[in-house]
């Protein structure tokens, strides 16, 4: 018996059971996405229900119709996951200490003591100062004004350059400082 005949008879349980292997195989096609297989299969279940509501057996084949719904559900979930990827998890490792013990964000929130404040105060400011010594005067001044929360247009006026150039200059400086900082971290014993 075909899927279309099962639909016409209203035997949705059998239709669902017969389409589970298809759902699984179809979900595997999207295994490259940052989505668990269970969630992909969940998209298949939702798509099955939605497809049942609007399917017309006289107009198209069931698998063709159902697969479009499944693709749509998977893509909607992928967009949702992509939007949430900028969120920070409580399990995010903030720092690894000298004993290779990880200090996570959840530990800091529960204890009320933020290690990152101490680290920033003692290390980052000194490193930033050392890294900026090698910068040309204009770039160092642009960075200093930027860190003082001066608007890019105002920085441009003070340095007699355009706001667009200030933006490019700051991007260049931060990228360069990032590279130098990573190199120092690698070279340090």
C-alpha positions as a Markdown table, in Angstrom:
| # | Residue | x | y | z |
|---|---|---|---|---|
| 1 | Unk | 0.0 | 0.0 | 0.0 |
| 2 | Unk | 1.4 | 3.4 | -0.9 |
| 3 | Unk | 1.8 | 6.4 | 1.3 |
| 4 | Unk | -1.0 | 8.2 | -0.6 |
| 5 | Unk | -3.4 | 5.3 | -0.1 |
| 6 | Unk | -2.6 | 5.2 | 3.6 |
| 7 | Unk | -3.3 | 9.0 | 3.8 |
| 8 | Unk | -6.6 | 8.6 | 2.0 |
| 9 | Unk | -7.6 | 5.8 | 4.5 |
| 10 | Unk | -6.6 | 7.9 | 7.4 |
| 11 | Unk | -4.1 | 5.4 | 8.7 |
| 12 | Unk | -1.7 | 8.0 | 10.0 |
| 13 | Unk | 0.0 | 5.7 | 12.5 |
| 14 | Unk | 1.1 | 3.3 | 9.7 |
| 15 | Unk | 2.1 | 6.2 | 7.5 |
| 16 | Unk | 4.2 | 7.6 | 10.3 |
| 17 | Unk | 5.8 | 4.2 | 11.0 |
| 18 | Unk | 6.6 | 3.7 | 7.4 |
| 19 | Unk | 8.2 | 7.1 | 7.0 |
| 20 | Unk | 10.5 | 6.9 | 10.1 |
| 21 | Unk | 13.4 | 5.4 | 8.1 |
| 22 | Unk | 13.0 | 8.2 | 5.6 |
| 23 | Unk | 13.0 | 10.9 | 8.3 |
| 24 | Unk | 16.1 | 9.4 | 9.8 |
| 25 | Unk | 17.9 | 9.2 | 6.4 |
| 26 | Unk | 16.8 | 12.7 | 5.5 |
| 27 | Unk | 18.0 | 14.0 | 8.9 |
| 28 | Unk | 21.4 | 12.5 | 8.3 |
| 29 | Unk | 21.8 | 14.7 | 5.2 |
| 30 | Unk | 21.9 | 17.7 | 7.6 |
| 31 | Unk | 24.4 | 16.2 | 10.1 |
| 32 | Unk | 26.9 | 18.9 | 9.1 |
| 33 | Unk | 24.7 | 21.5 | 10.9 |
| 34 | Unk | 25.4 | 22.3 | 14.6 |
| 35 | Unk | 22.2 | 20.5 | 15.5 |
| 36 | Unk | 21.9 | 17.2 | 17.4 |
| 37 | Unk | 20.3 | 14.2 | 15.5 |
| 38 | Unk | 17.5 | 14.0 | 18.1 |
| 39 | Unk | 16.6 | 17.7 | 17.2 |
| 40 | Unk | 16.7 | 16.9 | 13.5 |
| 41 | Unk | 14.4 | 14.0 | 14.1 |
| 42 | Unk | 12.2 | 16.3 | 16.1 |
| 43 | Unk | 11.9 | 18.5 | 13.1 |
| 44 | Unk | 10.8 | 15.5 | 11.1 |
| 45 | Unk | 8.0 | 14.8 | 13.6 |
| 46 | Unk | 6.8 | 18.4 | 13.5 |
| 47 | Unk | 7.0 | 18.4 | 9.7 |
| 48 | Unk | 5.0 | 15.2 | 9.6 |
| 49 | Unk | 2.1 | 16.7 | 11.6 |
| 50 | Unk | 2.2 | 19.9 | 9.6 |
| 51 | Unk | 2.2 | 18.0 | 6.3 |
| 52 | Unk | -0.8 | 15.9 | 7.4 |
| 53 | Unk | -2.8 | 19.1 | 8.0 |
| 54 | Unk | -2.4 | 20.4 | 4.4 |
| 55 | Unk | -1.6 | 17.4 | 2.2 |
| 56 | Unk | -3.8 | 16.6 | -0.8 |
| 57 | Unk | -3.1 | 13.1 | -2.2 |
| 58 | Unk | -4.5 | 14.1 | -5.6 |
| 59 | Unk | -1.9 | 16.9 | -6.2 |
| 60 | Unk | 1.4 | 15.4 | -5.2 |
| 61 | Unk | 3.4 | 12.4 | -3.8 |
| 62 | Unk | 3.5 | 12.2 | 0.0 |
| 63 | Unk | 7.3 | 12.0 | 0.3 |
| 64 | Unk | 7.9 | 15.0 | -2.0 |
| 65 | Unk | 5.4 | 17.1 | 0.0 |
| 66 | Unk | 6.6 | 15.9 | 3.4 |
| 67 | Unk | 10.3 | 16.4 | 2.5 |
| 68 | Unk | 9.7 | 20.1 | 1.8 |
| 69 | Unk | 8.1 | 20.5 | 5.2 |
| 70 | Unk | 11.0 | 18.7 | 6.9 |
| 71 | Unk | 13.6 | 20.9 | 5.1 |
| 72 | Unk | 11.7 | 24.0 | 6.2 |
| 73 | Unk | 11.6 | 22.8 | 9.8 |
| 74 | Unk | 15.3 | 22.0 | 9.9 |
| 75 | Unk | 16.3 | 25.4 | 8.3 |
| 76 | Unk | 14.1 | 27.2 | 10.8 |
| 77 | Unk | 15.8 | 25.4 | 13.7 |
| 78 | Unk | 19.2 | 26.1 | 12.2 |
| 79 | Unk | 18.4 | 29.8 | 12.1 |
| 80 | Unk | 17.3 | 29.7 | 15.7 |
| 81 | Unk | 20.4 | 27.9 | 16.8 |
| 82 | Unk | 22.6 | 30.3 | 14.8 |
| 83 | Unk | 21.0 | 33.3 | 16.6 |
| 84 | Unk | 21.6 | 31.7 | 19.9 |
| 85 | Unk | 25.2 | 30.9 | 19.2 |
| 86 | Unk | 26.3 | 34.3 | 20.4 |
| 87 | Unk | 25.0 | 33.5 | 23.9 |
| 88 | Unk | 27.4 | 32.6 | 26.6 |
| 89 | Unk | 26.9 | 29.4 | 28.4 |
| 90 | Unk | 27.3 | 29.0 | 32.2 |
| 91 | Unk | 29.8 | 26.2 | 31.3 |
| 92 | Unk | 32.0 | 28.6 | 29.4 |
| 93 | Unk | 35.6 | 28.3 | 30.6 |
| 94 | Unk | 36.8 | 31.7 | 31.7 |
| 95 | Unk | 40.4 | 30.7 | 32.6 |
| 96 | Unk | 42.5 | 27.7 | 33.3 |
| 97 | Unk | 44.8 | 28.0 | 36.3 |
| 98 | Unk | 48.3 | 26.7 | 36.8 |
| 99 | Unk | 47.0 | 23.3 | 37.9 |
| 100 | Unk | 45.0 | 23.0 | 34.6 |
| 101 | Unk | 41.9 | 23.4 | 36.6 |
| 102 | Unk | 39.1 | 25.2 | 34.7 |
| 103 | Unk | 37.3 | 28.1 | 36.2 |
| 104 | Unk | 33.8 | 28.3 | 34.7 |
| 105 | Unk | 31.4 | 31.2 | 34.6 |
| 106 | Unk | 28.9 | 29.2 | 36.8 |
| 107 | Unk | 31.6 | 28.9 | 39.5 |
| 108 | Unk | 32.1 | 32.7 | 39.6 |
| 109 | Unk | 28.4 | 33.5 | 39.7 |
| 110 | Unk | 27.7 | 31.1 | 42.6 |
| 111 | Unk | 30.7 | 32.3 | 44.6 |
| 112 | Unk | 30.2 | 36.0 | 44.0 |
| 113 | Unk | 33.9 | 36.5 | 43.3 |
| 114 | Unk | 35.0 | 37.3 | 39.8 |
| 115 | Unk | 38.5 | 36.1 | 38.9 |
| 116 | Unk | 38.3 | 37.9 | 35.6 |
| 117 | Unk | 38.4 | 41.3 | 37.4 |
| 118 | Unk | 41.7 | 40.4 | 39.1 |
| 119 | Unk | 43.1 | 39.0 | 35.9 |
| 120 | Unk | 42.2 | 42.1 | 33.9 |
| 121 | Unk | 43.5 | 44.5 | 36.6 |
| 122 | Unk | 46.9 | 42.8 | 37.0 |
| 123 | Unk | 47.7 | 41.4 | 33.6 |
| 124 | Unk | 45.7 | 42.9 | 30.7 |
| 125 | Unk | 46.4 | 46.5 | 31.4 |
| 126 | Unk | 50.2 | 45.9 | 31.6 |
| 127 | Unk | 50.2 | 43.7 | 28.5 |
| 128 | Unk | 48.1 | 46.3 | 26.6 |
| 129 | Unk | 50.5 | 49.0 | 27.6 |
| 130 | Unk | 53.5 | 46.9 | 26.5 |
| 131 | Unk | 51.8 | 46.0 | 23.2 |
| 132 | Unk | 50.9 | 49.6 | 22.3 |
| 133 | Unk | 54.5 | 50.9 | 22.8 |
| 134 | Unk | 55.5 | 49.7 | 19.3 |
| 135 | Unk | 52.5 | 51.4 | 17.6 |
| 136 | Unk | 53.0 | 54.6 | 15.6 |
| 137 | Unk | 51.9 | 57.8 | 17.4 |
| 138 | Unk | 48.7 | 58.3 | 15.3 |
| 139 | Unk | 47.5 | 54.7 | 15.9 |
| 140 | Unk | 48.4 | 54.8 | 19.6 |
| 141 | Unk | 46.5 | 58.1 | 20.0 |
| 142 | Unk | 43.5 | 56.8 | 18.1 |
| 143 | Unk | 43.4 | 53.8 | 20.3 |
| 144 | Unk | 43.8 | 55.9 | 23.5 |
| 145 | Unk | 40.9 | 58.1 | 22.5 |
| 146 | Unk | 38.8 | 55.1 | 21.5 |
| 147 | Unk | 39.4 | 53.5 | 24.9 |
| 148 | Unk | 38.3 | 56.7 | 26.5 |
| 149 | Unk | 35.0 | 56.2 | 24.7 |
| 150 | Unk | 35.5 | 59.1 | 22.3 |
| 151 | Unk | 33.3 | 58.9 | 19.2 |
| 152 | Unk | 35.1 | 58.0 | 15.9 |
| 153 | Unk | 34.0 | 61.2 | 14.3 |
| 154 | Unk | 35.6 | 63.2 | 17.2 |
| 155 | Unk | 38.8 | 61.1 | 17.0 |
| 156 | Unk | 38.9 | 61.9 | 13.3 |
| 157 | Unk | 38.6 | 65.6 | 13.9 |
| 158 | Unk | 41.4 | 65.6 | 16.5 |
| 159 | Unk | 43.7 | 63.6 | 14.3 |
| 160 | Unk | 42.6 | 65.4 | 11.1 |
| 161 | Unk | 41.4 | 62.2 | 9.4 |
| 162 | Unk | 38.0 | 60.9 | 8.3 |
| 163 | Unk | 35.7 | 58.8 | 10.5 |
| 164 | Unk | 35.9 | 56.0 | 8.0 |
| 165 | Unk | 39.7 | 56.0 | 8.2 |
| 166 | Unk | 39.5 | 56.0 | 12.0 |
| 167 | Unk | 37.3 | 52.9 | 11.8 |
| 168 | Unk | 39.8 | 51.1 | 9.6 |
| 169 | Unk | 42.7 | 52.3 | 11.7 |
| 170 | Unk | 41.1 | 51.0 | 14.9 |
| 171 | Unk | 40.3 | 47.7 | 13.2 |
| 172 | Unk | 43.9 | 47.4 | 12.0 |
| 173 | Unk | 45.3 | 48.2 | 15.5 |
| 174 | Unk | 43.1 | 45.8 | 17.3 |
| 175 | Unk | 43.9 | 43.0 | 14.9 |
| 176 | Unk | 47.6 | 43.8 | 15.2 |
| 177 | Unk | 47.4 | 43.9 | 19.0 |
| 178 | Unk | 45.5 | 40.6 | 19.0 |
| 179 | Unk | 48.2 | 39.0 | 16.9 |
| 180 | Unk | 51.0 | 40.4 | 19.1 |
| 181 | Unk | 49.2 | 39.3 | 22.2 |
| 182 | Unk | 48.8 | 35.7 | 20.9 |
| 183 | Unk | 52.4 | 35.6 | 19.9 |
| 184 | Unk | 53.5 | 36.8 | 23.4 |
| 185 | Unk | 51.3 | 34.2 | 25.0 |
| 186 | Unk | 52.8 | 31.5 | 22.8 |
| 187 | Unk | 56.4 | 32.6 | 23.4 |
| 188 | Unk | 56.0 | 33.0 | 27.2 |
| 189 | Unk | 57.4 | 30.0 | 29.2 |
